[in-house]
Coordinates of C-alpha atoms in Angstrom, one line a residue:
M1 CA 33.7 315.3 167.5
P2 CA 36.9 315.6 169.6
R3 CA 38.9 312.6 170.5
R4 CA 38.5 311.3 174.0
S5 CA 41.5 309.1 174.3
R6 CA 43.0 311.0 177.2
L7 CA 40.2 309.7 179.4
F8 CA 41.5 306.2 179.2
S9 CA 45.0 304.9 180.0
L10 CA 46.6 302.2 178.0
S11 CA 46.7 299.9 181.0
S12 CA 42.9 300.2 181.6
L13 CA 42.2 299.5 177.9
A14 CA 44.5 296.5 178.0
R15 CA 42.7 295.1 181.1
A16 CA 39.3 295.8 179.4
Y17 CA 40.3 293.9 176.2
Q18 CA 41.5 291.0 178.3
R19 CA 38.2 290.8 180.1
N20 CA 36.4 291.0 176.8
L21 CA 38.3 288.2 175.3
K22 CA 37.4 285.9 178.2
A23 CA 33.8 287.1 178.1
F24 CA 33.4 286.6 174.3
A25 CA 34.7 283.1 174.6
R26 CA 31.8 282.3 176.9
A27 CA 29.3 284.3 174.8
A28 CA 28.0 281.4 172.7
G29 CA 26.9 279.4 175.7
A30 CA 25.4 282.1 177.8
A31 CA 21.7 282.3 178.3
S32 CA 19.9 285.6 177.9
K33 CA 16.6 287.4 178.3
P34 CA 14.5 288.4 175.4
V35 CA 15.0 291.7 173.7
R36 CA 12.6 294.5 174.6
V37 CA 12.0 297.1 172.0
K38 CA 11.9 300.6 173.4
A39 CA 9.1 302.8 172.2
V40 CA 10.1 305.0 169.3
S41 CA 8.7 308.5 169.0
K42 CA 7.9 310.3 165.8
L43 CA 11.4 311.8 165.9
R44 CA 12.4 310.3 162.5
A45 CA 9.6 311.0 160.2
A46 CA 6.4 309.7 161.5
P47 CA 27.2 276.0 165.3
R48 CA 28.0 275.2 161.6
K49 CA 30.9 277.4 160.6
N50 CA 33.5 279.6 162.3
A51 CA 32.1 282.6 164.0
V52 CA 33.1 286.3 164.1
A53 CA 33.2 287.6 167.7
P54 CA 32.2 291.2 167.8
V55 CA 33.1 292.7 171.0
P56 CA 27.8 293.3 167.4
P57 CA 15.6 311.1 145.5
I58 CA 18.3 313.0 144.4
A59 CA 17.8 314.2 140.8
R60 CA 20.7 313.5 138.7
T61 CA 21.6 315.3 135.5
P62 CA 21.4 313.2 132.3
R63 CA 24.6 311.6 131.3
A64 CA 26.1 313.1 128.1
A65 CA 26.2 310.7 125.1
T66 CA 29.9 311.1 124.5
K67 CA 32.7 308.8 123.9
P68 CA 33.4 306.5 126.9
V69 CA 36.4 307.1 129.0
P70 CA 38.3 304.0 129.9
L71 CA 38.9 303.2 133.6
R72 CA 41.4 300.5 134.6
G73 CA 40.3 298.1 137.3
E74 CA 42.4 298.0 140.4
W75 CA 42.8 298.1 144.2
I76 CA 43.5 301.5 145.5
S77 CA 44.8 302.0 149.1
G78 CA 44.9 305.1 151.3
V79 CA 44.5 306.5 154.8
A80 CA 41.7 308.7 156.0
P81 CA 42.2 310.9 159.0
G82 CA 39.3 311.7 161.3
P83 CA 38.1 312.3 164.8
A84 CA 39.1 308.8 165.9
G85 CA 42.5 309.0 164.3
A86 CA 43.6 307.6 160.9
R87 CA 42.1 304.5 159.3
R88 CA 43.5 302.7 156.4
F89 CA 41.2 301.6 153.5
H90 CA 41.2 299.7 150.2
A91 CA 38.9 300.5 147.4
Y92 CA 38.1 298.1 144.6
V93 CA 37.3 299.5 141.1
P94 CA 36.2 296.7 138.7
T95 CA 38.2 295.9 135.6
G96 CA 37.0 296.8 132.2
L97 CA 34.8 299.8 133.0
A98 CA 34.2 302.4 130.4
L99 CA 32.8 305.6 131.9
R100 CA 31.0 308.2 129.9
A101 CA 32.0 311.8 130.4
S102 CA 30.7 313.0 133.8
E103 CA 29.5 309.5 134.8
K104 CA 29.9 308.5 138.4
L105 CA 29.5 305.1 140.0
P106 CA 27.7 303.9 143.1
L107 CA 29.7 303.1 146.2
L108 CA 29.2 300.2 148.7
V109 CA 31.1 300.4 152.0
M110 CA 31.8 297.0 153.4
L111 CA 32.8 296.7 157.1
H112 CA 34.5 293.6 158.3
G113 CA 33.9 291.7 161.6
C114 CA 36.2 291.1 164.5
G115 CA 39.3 289.1 163.7
Q116 CA 38.9 290.0 160.0
T117 CA 40.4 292.6 157.6
G118 CA 38.9 294.4 154.7
R119 CA 40.6 291.8 152.4
D120 CA 39.0 289.0 154.4
I121 CA 35.5 290.3 154.0
A122 CA 36.1 290.9 150.3
A123 CA 37.2 287.2 149.9
V124 CA 34.4 285.8 152.1
S125 CA 31.6 287.9 150.5
R126 CA 32.9 287.9 146.9
M127 CA 31.3 291.3 146.6
N128 CA 33.9 292.4 144.0
R129 CA 32.3 289.9 141.5
L130 CA 29.0 291.7 141.9
A131 CA 30.9 295.1 141.6
A132 CA 32.3 294.0 138.2
R133 CA 28.9 292.8 137.0
H134 CA 26.9 295.7 138.2
R135 CA 29.4 298.6 137.9
F136 CA 30.0 299.9 141.4
V137 CA 33.0 300.6 143.6
V138 CA 33.5 298.8 146.9
L139 CA 35.3 300.4 149.9
Y140 CA 36.9 298.2 152.5
P141 CA 38.0 300.2 155.6
E142 CA 40.4 298.6 158.1
Q143 CA 40.2 298.7 161.8
E144 CA 43.5 299.3 163.6
R145 CA 44.5 296.9 166.4
V146 CA 45.7 299.9 168.5
A147 CA 42.0 301.0 168.4
N148 CA 40.7 297.6 169.2
A149 CA 42.8 294.6 170.1
Q150 CA 40.5 292.2 168.4
G151 CA 40.1 294.3 165.2
C152 CA 36.5 295.1 166.1
W153 CA 34.8 298.3 165.1
N154 CA 34.0 300.2 168.4
W155 CA 30.2 300.5 167.7
F156 CA 29.5 300.0 171.4
E157 CA 31.8 302.7 172.9
R158 CA 29.2 305.4 172.9
R159 CA 29.6 306.5 176.6
N160 CA 33.0 307.9 175.9
G161 CA 32.2 309.1 172.3
R162 CA 34.6 306.7 170.6
A163 CA 31.8 305.0 168.6
E164 CA 30.6 308.3 167.1
A165 CA 34.2 309.4 166.4
E166 CA 34.9 306.2 164.6
A167 CA 31.7 306.5 162.5
A168 CA 32.7 310.0 161.5
T169 CA 36.2 308.8 160.6
L170 CA 34.7 306.1 158.4
L171 CA 32.6 308.7 156.7
A172 CA 35.8 310.7 156.1
A173 CA 37.1 307.6 154.3
V174 CA 34.0 307.7 152.0
D175 CA 34.7 311.4 151.2
K176 CA 38.3 310.8 150.5
V177 CA 37.6 307.9 148.1
A178 CA 35.0 310.1 146.4
R179 CA 37.7 312.7 145.7
R180 CA 40.0 310.1 144.2
L181 CA 37.5 308.0 142.2
P182 CA 34.4 308.7 140.1
V183 CA 32.0 308.0 143.0
D184 CA 28.4 309.3 143.1
L185 CA 27.8 310.5 146.7
A186 CA 24.1 310.4 146.0
R187 CA 24.4 306.6 145.7
V188 CA 26.3 305.4 148.7
A189 CA 25.3 302.4 150.9
V190 CA 27.0 300.7 153.8
A191 CA 26.9 297.0 154.9
G192 CA 28.8 294.9 157.4
L193 CA 29.2 291.7 159.3
S194 CA 28.9 291.3 163.0
A195 CA 30.8 294.3 164.6
G196 CA 30.9 295.8 161.1
A197 CA 27.2 295.4 160.8
S198 CA 26.6 297.1 164.1
M199 CA 28.9 300.0 163.0
A200 CA 27.1 300.1 159.7
V201 CA 23.7 300.8 161.3
L202 CA 25.3 303.2 163.7
M203 CA 26.7 305.2 160.7
A204 CA 23.3 305.1 159.0
A205 CA 21.6 306.4 162.2
L206 CA 24.1 309.2 162.8
F207 CA 24.4 310.3 159.2
P208 CA 21.1 309.2 157.6
D209 CA 21.3 311.8 154.8
R210 CA 24.6 310.2 153.5
F211 CA 23.3 306.7 152.8
C212 CA 20.7 305.4 150.4
A213 CA 20.6 302.0 152.2
V214 CA 22.2 300.0 154.9
A215 CA 22.6 296.2 155.4
M216 CA 23.2 294.6 158.8
H217 CA 24.4 291.0 158.7
S218 CA 24.4 289.4 162.2
G219 CA 24.6 292.7 164.1
V220 CA 23.1 294.7 166.9
A221 CA 20.9 297.9 166.9
P222 CA 23.0 301.0 167.0
G223 CA 22.0 302.5 170.3
T224 CA 21.8 299.3 172.3
A225 CA 25.2 299.4 174.0
E226 CA 27.3 302.2 175.6
S227 CA 30.4 300.3 176.6
A228 CA 32.2 297.0 176.3
A229 CA 30.3 295.6 179.3
T230 CA 26.9 296.5 177.9
A231 CA 27.9 295.2 174.4
L232 CA 28.0 291.6 175.7
A233 CA 24.5 291.9 177.1
A234 CA 23.4 293.5 173.8
M235 CA 24.9 290.7 171.8
H236 CA 22.9 288.2 173.9
G237 CA 19.7 290.1 173.2
S238 CA 19.1 291.2 176.8
R239 CA 19.3 295.0 176.3
E240 CA 16.6 297.3 175.1
A241 CA 17.0 298.1 171.5
H242 CA 16.9 301.7 170.7
L243 CA 18.3 304.3 168.3
P244 CA 21.0 306.8 169.3
D245 CA 20.1 310.4 169.5
L246 CA 21.1 312.4 166.4
P247 CA 23.8 314.9 167.4
A248 CA 22.9 318.5 166.8
S249 CA 26.2 318.9 165.0
T250 CA 25.1 316.3 162.5
A251 CA 21.8 318.0 161.8
A252 CA 23.5 321.4 161.6
A253 CA 26.0 320.1 159.0
T254 CA 23.1 319.0 156.8
P255 CA 22.0 321.9 154.6
A256 CA 18.7 320.3 153.7
L257 CA 17.6 320.2 157.4
P258 CA 17.0 322.8 160.0
V259 CA 19.3 322.6 163.1
G260 CA 18.2 319.8 165.4
A261 CA 15.9 318.2 162.9
P262 CA 16.7 314.5 162.1
A263 CA 16.6 313.1 158.7
A264 CA 14.6 309.9 157.9
L265 CA 16.5 306.7 158.3
P266 CA 17.6 305.0 155.1
P267 CA 16.0 301.6 154.2
L268 CA 17.5 298.7 156.1
L269 CA 18.1 295.0 155.1
I270 CA 18.8 292.6 158.0
V271 CA 20.3 289.1 157.5
H272 CA 20.8 286.9 160.5
G273 CA 21.1 283.2 161.3
D274 CA 18.7 281.6 163.8
A275 CA 21.6 279.3 165.0
D276 CA 23.9 282.2 165.8
G277 CA 25.5 281.6 169.1
V278 CA 27.5 284.8 169.3
V279 CA 24.9 287.5 168.4
S280 CA 21.4 286.4 169.3
V281 CA 18.9 286.4 166.4
R282 CA 16.6 288.3 168.7
N283 CA 18.6 291.4 167.8
A284 CA 17.5 291.0 164.2
A285 CA 13.8 291.2 164.9
A286 CA 14.3 294.0 167.5
T287 CA 16.3 296.1 165.1
A288 CA 13.7 295.6 162.3
Q289 CA 10.8 296.7 164.6
L290 CA 12.8 299.6 165.9
W291 CA 13.8 300.9 162.4
A292 CA 10.4 300.3 161.0
G293 CA 8.8 302.2 163.9
A294 CA 11.0 305.2 163.2
L295 CA 9.8 305.1 159.5
G296 CA 6.2 304.5 160.3
A297 CA 6.2 301.1 158.5
R298 CA 4.1 298.0 159.2
A299 CA 5.1 294.4 159.0
G300 CA 3.6 292.1 156.3
A301 CA 3.1 288.4 156.5
V302 CA 6.0 286.2 157.2
R303 CA 7.1 284.1 154.2
T304 CA 9.5 281.2 154.0
L305 CA 11.7 281.1 150.9
Q306 CA 14.3 278.5 149.8
R307 CA 16.4 278.2 146.7
G308 CA 17.6 274.7 145.9
Q309 CA 19.5 273.0 148.7
R310 CA 20.4 276.3 150.5
Y311 CA 19.1 277.0 153.9
P312 CA 15.6 278.4 153.9
M313 CA 14.9 281.8 155.3
R314 CA 12.0 283.5 156.9
V315 CA 11.3 286.9 155.2
T316 CA 9.4 289.8 156.8
E317 CA 9.0 293.1 154.9
F318 CA 8.0 296.3 156.6
K319 CA 6.3 298.8 154.3
T320 CA 5.1 302.3 154.3
R321 CA 3.1 303.8 151.4
G322 CA 3.7 300.6 149.4
R323 CA 7.5 300.8 149.7
T324 CA 9.6 298.3 151.6
V325 CA 11.8 300.2 154.0
V326 CA 12.9 297.3 156.2
A327 CA 13.5 293.7 155.1
L328 CA 14.2 291.1 157.7
R329 CA 15.7 287.7 156.5
E330 CA 16.2 285.1 159.2
V331 CA 18.2 282.2 157.8
V332 CA 17.3 278.8 159.3
G333 CA 20.3 276.9 160.5
L334 CA 22.9 279.6 159.9
A335 CA 25.4 280.3 162.6
H336 CA 27.5 283.4 163.0
A337 CA 28.9 283.5 159.5
W338 CA 28.4 285.2 156.1
S339 CA 25.5 283.5 154.4
G340 CA 26.3 282.1 151.1
G341 CA 30.0 283.0 151.4
A342 CA 33.0 281.5 149.8
A343 CA 33.8 277.9 150.6
Q344 CA 36.6 276.9 153.0
R345 CA 36.9 280.4 154.4
P346 CA 36.6 281.4 158.0
Y347 CA 33.4 283.2 159.0
S348 CA 31.6 281.9 156.0
D349 CA 28.9 279.4 155.3
P350 CA 28.3 278.6 151.6
A351 CA 25.2 276.7 152.3
G352 CA 23.2 279.8 153.2
P353 CA 21.4 282.1 150.8
D354 CA 23.7 284.5 148.9
A355 CA 23.8 287.5 151.3
S356 CA 26.0 289.5 148.9
A357 CA 23.4 289.2 146.1
L358 CA 20.6 290.0 148.6
I359 CA 22.4 293.1 149.8
W360 CA 23.2 294.5 146.3
A361 CA 19.7 293.8 145.0
F362 CA 18.2 295.7 148.0
V363 CA 20.7 298.5 147.8
A364 CA 20.3 299.0 144.0
R365 CA 16.5 299.3 144.4
Q366 CA 17.0 302.4 146.6
F367 CA 19.0 304.4 144.1
G368 CA 17.0 307.2 142.5
K369 CA 14.2 307.0 145.1

């Protein structure tokens, strides 16, 4: 998708960002109307802690039984060019891996929230610990401040095409990492917090054939906003939740699909706090119903789960043909922060259920299906 930067002057962008900063400061206290879920056609197969302010079966060949190849754990940095310009990234490869010949590892893309960096979300989520335990690579892309003054992913800038261009650029980062590291492109998932969560579901909706699973922590449905102004209303839960249209170019670029035919959405995990004053929890239920409707899934009974002294959570699973394709987890008492995150970190609440463990468990179940 071509860049559209010439449509906007630097001065108009600066004024827009200043307006957004003031609006977001008022976001937590603003009242809002309930979310209305727009009908989905058969198009797709059948305050406790600090807050992040968003602007919100492939068959594999058997592995050969040969001598393991050592792989040194490290951080690898790079730059990925794309339709939205270049974006920096860091990839974490766990220490002490020993790969068999031709073995490749799963990849989890982690998208930070506003005011964060990739290193910040890595520290808050402690996802690298799980990567070391379960043998997968973690990719942390970085938003550039010239692209968004608050460091937010531009998931909402759909009217001018910037959101789709940024999603395609992030996908280019995935491909670049896969060329440098032993990554299995048949086992890729994307997750994010706040603005990163909203971009994660947008990527999964635009490129559904590229992801096995997606996780949205405190985000907004991917087609719910078209601009910075509508993003604020979407965050408050007062916009109709709907999916973005799949571009014909995306379908045409997918060999397994005829031109214009959309792929089925990947399974979705939603984690959201019911005390979130920045992104309304109504967005969680609206997105779950929307995604489930596109997959022909029905909701099961709501259950309440609690582990030890951590916050309880209400769990709703949407299934089709016996398989859970959408899992909604609403955390009681959690504000706009990573649930179960590292202590004494911004945008993190260690008293919540471990969102990182929930995400990886959900993602891993999708591999090979």
